[in-house]
mmCIF file of C-alpha atoms in Angstrom:
data_model
loop_
_atom_site.group_PDB
_atom_site.id
_atom_site.type_symbol
_atom_site.label_atom_id
_atom_site.label_comp_id
_atom_site.label_asym_id
_atom_site.label_seq_id
_atom_site.Cartn_x
_atom_site.Cartn_y
_atom_site.Cartn_z
ATOM 1 C CA MET A 91 -8.241 -9.127 -16.496
ATOM 2 C CA ASN A 92 -12.043 -9.047 -16.233
ATOM 3 C CA ALA A 93 -14.225 -5.984 -15.563
ATOM 4 C CA ALA A 94 -14.671 -6.848 -11.876
ATOM 5 C CA HIS A 95 -10.910 -7.096 -11.388
ATOM 6 C CA GLU A 96 -10.335 -3.806 -13.232
ATOM 7 C CA ALA A 97 -12.931 -2.058 -11.028
ATOM 8 C CA VAL A 98 -11.348 -3.324 -7.810
ATOM 9 C CA ALA A 99 -7.763 -2.738 -8.960
ATOM 10 C CA ALA A 100 -8.626 0.941 -9.536
ATOM 11 C CA VAL A 101 -9.719 1.515 -5.903
ATOM 12 C CA VAL A 102 -7.462 4.150 -4.341
ATOM 13 C CA ASP A 103 -5.872 3.659 -0.938
ATOM 14 C CA PRO A 104 -7.686 6.041 1.471
ATOM 15 C CA GLU A 105 -4.528 6.964 3.381
ATOM 16 C CA ILE A 106 -2.145 7.333 0.435
ATOM 17 C CA ARG A 107 -4.449 8.734 -2.254
ATOM 18 C CA VAL A 108 -1.859 8.540 -5.047
ATOM 19 C CA ILE A 109 -1.729 4.736 -5.126
ATOM 20 C CA THR A 110 -4.314 2.023 -5.808
ATOM 21 C CA ILE A 111 -4.822 -1.008 -3.604
ATOM 22 C CA ALA A 112 -3.466 -3.119 -6.481
ATOM 23 C CA ASP A 113 -0.281 -1.029 -6.686
ATOM 24 C CA LEU A 114 0.045 -1.147 -2.906
ATOM 25 C CA GLY A 115 -0.169 -4.937 -3.078
ATOM 26 C CA ILE A 116 -3.045 -5.460 -0.655
ATOM 27 C CA LEU A 117 -5.337 -6.768 -3.414
ATOM 28 C CA ARG A 118 -4.754 -10.532 -3.463
ATOM 29 C CA SER A 119 -7.438 -11.789 -5.833
ATOM 30 C CA VAL A 120 -10.735 -11.043 -7.551
ATOM 31 C CA GLU A 121 -12.730 -14.142 -8.437
ATOM 32 C CA VAL A 122 -16.086 -14.374 -10.165
ATOM 33 C CA GLU A 123 -18.051 -17.499 -9.200
ATOM 34 C CA PRO A 124 -19.003 -19.163 -12.492
ATOM 35 C CA VAL A 125 -22.525 -20.281 -11.532
ATOM 36 C CA THR A 126 -23.792 -17.246 -9.591
ATOM 37 C CA GLY A 127 -21.567 -14.500 -10.993
ATOM 38 C CA ARG A 128 -20.903 -13.378 -7.422
ATOM 39 C CA VAL A 129 -17.564 -11.619 -6.965
ATOM 40 C CA VAL A 130 -15.235 -12.593 -4.128
ATOM 41 C CA VAL A 131 -12.344 -10.225 -3.426
ATOM 42 C CA THR A 132 -9.455 -11.146 -1.150
ATOM 43 C CA ILE A 133 -7.319 -8.450 0.464
ATOM 44 C CA THR A 134 -4.507 -8.366 3.023
ATOM 45 C CA PRO A 135 -4.010 -5.339 5.298
ATOM 46 C CA THR A 136 -0.616 -3.668 5.445
ATOM 47 C CA TYR A 137 -0.696 -4.457 9.157
ATOM 48 C CA THR A 138 -3.179 -6.001 11.596
ATOM 49 C CA GLY A 139 -5.564 -3.362 12.864
ATOM 50 C CA CYS A 140 -5.046 -0.965 9.951
ATOM 51 C CA PRO A 141 -7.839 1.618 10.367
ATOM 52 C CA ALA A 142 -8.209 2.066 6.593
ATOM 53 C CA MET A 143 -9.512 -1.475 6.001
ATOM 54 C CA ASP A 144 -13.187 -0.621 6.645
ATOM 55 C CA VAL A 145 -12.990 2.200 4.102
ATOM 56 C CA ILE A 146 -11.173 -0.033 1.607
ATOM 57 C CA ARG A 147 -13.830 -2.754 1.922
ATOM 58 C CA ALA A 148 -16.607 -0.182 1.413
ATOM 59 C CA ASP A 149 -14.793 1.335 -1.594
ATOM 60 C CA ILE A 150 -14.366 -2.129 -3.131
ATOM 61 C CA ARG A 151 -18.065 -2.900 -2.723
ATOM 62 C CA ARG A 152 -18.983 0.492 -4.183
ATOM 63 C CA ALA A 153 -16.674 0.025 -7.198
ATOM 64 C CA LEU A 154 -18.104 -3.424 -7.855
ATOM 65 C CA ALA A 155 -21.697 -2.171 -7.566
ATOM 66 C CA VAL A 156 -20.962 0.518 -10.157
ATOM 67 C CA ALA A 157 -19.412 -2.188 -12.369
ATOM 68 C CA GLY A 158 -22.629 -4.243 -12.152
ATOM 69 C CA HIS A 159 -21.725 -6.578 -9.283
ATOM 70 C CA PRO A 160 -23.865 -5.445 -6.320
ATOM 71 C CA ASP A 161 -23.538 -8.748 -4.424
ATOM 72 C CA ALA A 162 -19.828 -8.954 -3.632
ATOM 73 C CA GLU A 163 -17.932 -10.499 -0.771
ATOM 74 C CA VAL A 164 -14.685 -9.006 0.520
ATOM 75 C CA ARG A 165 -12.480 -11.413 2.452
ATOM 76 C CA THR A 166 -9.567 -10.292 4.583
ATOM 77 C CA VAL A 167 -6.662 -12.715 5.015
ATOM 78 C CA HIS A 168 -3.610 -12.185 7.186
ATOM 79 C CA SER A 169 -1.410 -14.992 5.940
ATOM 80 C CA PRO A 170 0.934 -14.613 4.331
ATOM 81 C CA ALA A 171 1.462 -11.233 5.937
ATOM 82 C CA TRP A 172 1.697 -8.216 3.646
ATOM 83 C CA SER A 173 5.187 -7.019 2.799
ATOM 84 C CA THR A 174 6.408 -3.829 1.165
ATOM 85 C CA ASP A 175 7.809 -6.163 -1.499
ATOM 86 C CA TRP A 176 4.212 -6.439 -2.716
ATOM 87 C CA ILE A 177 4.215 -2.775 -3.794
ATOM 88 C CA THR A 178 4.457 -2.788 -7.584
ATOM 89 C CA ASP A 179 7.106 -0.885 -9.517
ATOM 90 C CA ALA A 180 4.327 1.422 -10.746
ATOM 91 C CA GLY A 181 3.246 1.955 -7.140
ATOM 92 C CA ARG A 182 6.783 2.820 -6.066
ATOM 93 C CA ALA A 183 7.003 5.322 -8.930
ATOM 94 C CA LYS A 184 3.641 6.883 -7.957
ATOM 95 C CA LEU A 185 4.791 7.253 -4.342
ATOM 96 C CA ALA A 186 8.034 8.926 -5.381
ATOM 97 C CA ALA A 187 6.208 11.244 -7.807
ATOM 98 C CA ALA A 188 3.954 12.331 -4.932
ATOM 99 C CA GLY A 189 6.922 13.147 -2.689
ATOM 100 C CA ILE A 190 6.692 9.953 -0.608
ATOM 101 C CA ALA A 191 9.902 7.923 -0.471
ATOM 102 C CA PRO A 192 9.082 4.313 -1.328
ATOM 103 C CA PRO A 193 10.624 1.557 0.766
ATOM 104 C CA ALA A 194 13.655 -0.342 -0.434
ATOM 105 C CA PRO A 195 12.880 -3.906 -1.488
ATOM 106 C CA VAL A 196 13.013 -6.439 1.333
ATOM 107 C CA ARG A 197 15.563 -9.196 0.867
ATOM 108 C CA ARG A 198 14.111 -12.572 -0.159
ATOM 109 C CA ASP A 199 15.608 -14.283 2.886
ATOM 110 C CA GLY A 200 13.155 -12.352 5.068
ATOM 111 C CA VAL A 201 15.747 -10.012 6.577
ATOM 112 C CA VAL A 202 14.609 -6.402 6.656
ATOM 113 C CA PRO A 203 17.676 -4.180 6.279
ATOM 114 C CA LEU A 204 18.125 -1.239 8.613
ATOM 115 C CA THR A 205 17.342 2.039 6.851
ATOM 116 C CA LEU A 206 20.205 4.447 7.549
ATOM 117 C CA ALA A 207 19.434 6.919 4.785
ATOM 118 C CA VAL A 208 16.522 7.515 2.473
ATOM 119 C CA ARG A 209 16.884 9.438 -0.785
ATOM 120 C CA CYS A 210 14.787 12.575 -0.933
ATOM 121 C CA PRO A 211 11.881 11.962 -3.333
ATOM 122 C CA ARG A 212 12.015 15.626 -4.423
ATOM 123 C CA CYS A 213 15.704 16.268 -5.162
ATOM 124 C CA GLY A 214 17.223 12.772 -4.911
ATOM 125 C CA SER A 215 19.766 13.682 -2.249
ATOM 126 C CA PRO A 216 20.866 10.942 0.177
ATOM 127 C CA GLU A 217 21.553 13.677 2.749
ATOM 128 C CA THR A 218 18.402 13.098 4.782
ATOM 129 C CA GLU A 219 17.504 12.596 8.411
ATOM 130 C CA GLN A 220 14.655 10.879 10.188
ATOM 131 C CA LEU A 221 12.598 13.301 12.268
ATOM 132 C CA SER A 222 10.122 10.771 13.645
ATOM 133 C CA ARG A 223 9.556 7.023 13.306
ATOM 134 C CA PHE A 224 5.884 7.907 12.915
ATOM 135 C CA GLY A 225 4.546 9.921 10.000
ATOM 136 C CA SER A 226 1.090 10.803 8.780
ATOM 137 C CA THR A 227 0.101 7.110 9.029
ATOM 138 C CA ALA A 228 1.503 4.263 11.115
ATOM 139 C CA CYS A 229 3.187 2.691 8.086
ATOM 140 C CA LYS A 230 5.242 5.817 7.330
ATOM 141 C CA ALA A 231 8.068 7.710 9.047
ATOM 142 C CA LEU A 232 8.777 11.439 8.792
ATOM 143 C CA TRP A 233 12.085 12.464 7.201
ATOM 144 C CA ARG A 234 13.708 15.746 6.125
ATOM 145 C CA CYS A 235 16.129 16.437 3.320
ATOM 146 C CA ARG A 236 19.218 18.380 4.399
ATOM 147 C CA ALA A 237 19.884 19.457 0.801
ATOM 148 C CA CYS A 238 16.509 21.004 -0.095
ATOM 149 C CA SER A 239 15.138 21.298 3.481
ATOM 150 C CA GLU A 240 11.835 19.636 2.507
ATOM 151 C CA PRO A 241 10.121 17.193 4.878
ATOM 152 C CA PHE A 242 8.730 13.984 3.389
ATOM 153 C CA ASP A 243 7.110 10.703 4.372
ATOM 154 C CA HIS A 244 8.925 7.409 3.884
ATOM 155 C CA VAL A 245 6.992 4.129 3.704
ATOM 156 C CA LYS A 246 8.599 1.783 6.230
ATOM 157 C CA ALA A 247 9.949 -1.496 4.874
ATOM 158 C CA LEU A 248 8.164 -4.535 6.268
#
């Protein structure tokens, strides 16, 4: 991994501050053009119209400027569409450690299983209930643990 890639991979998601864009899986590639040295970064939003994308692009450019690459291009691609399967194991662990239930892996045949229960990221109990399909961001739902009574966000599987 080169210095430009390391700088971009360390950019933190502005909505879920405990996870990087690399761990979230929206960072697709970081390429350095051999002749000019210009960096081209490719990202995919978690969903079309995600309001955090402008901040992410600005944070990427800022990280690259600090790393000595002031002339960078950030490309946004929508195909293939982002999936929660792109969240790394480290990212899932970071979400759980922060009290955010990570999504279950999506099956490889493209079927997204119905989430009937989500384990509490604090106590591990499966005795939970969904309070709202919408949480603090559009990609999360609000749940509550019946065992420890704590509310928590759950990243929706896509």
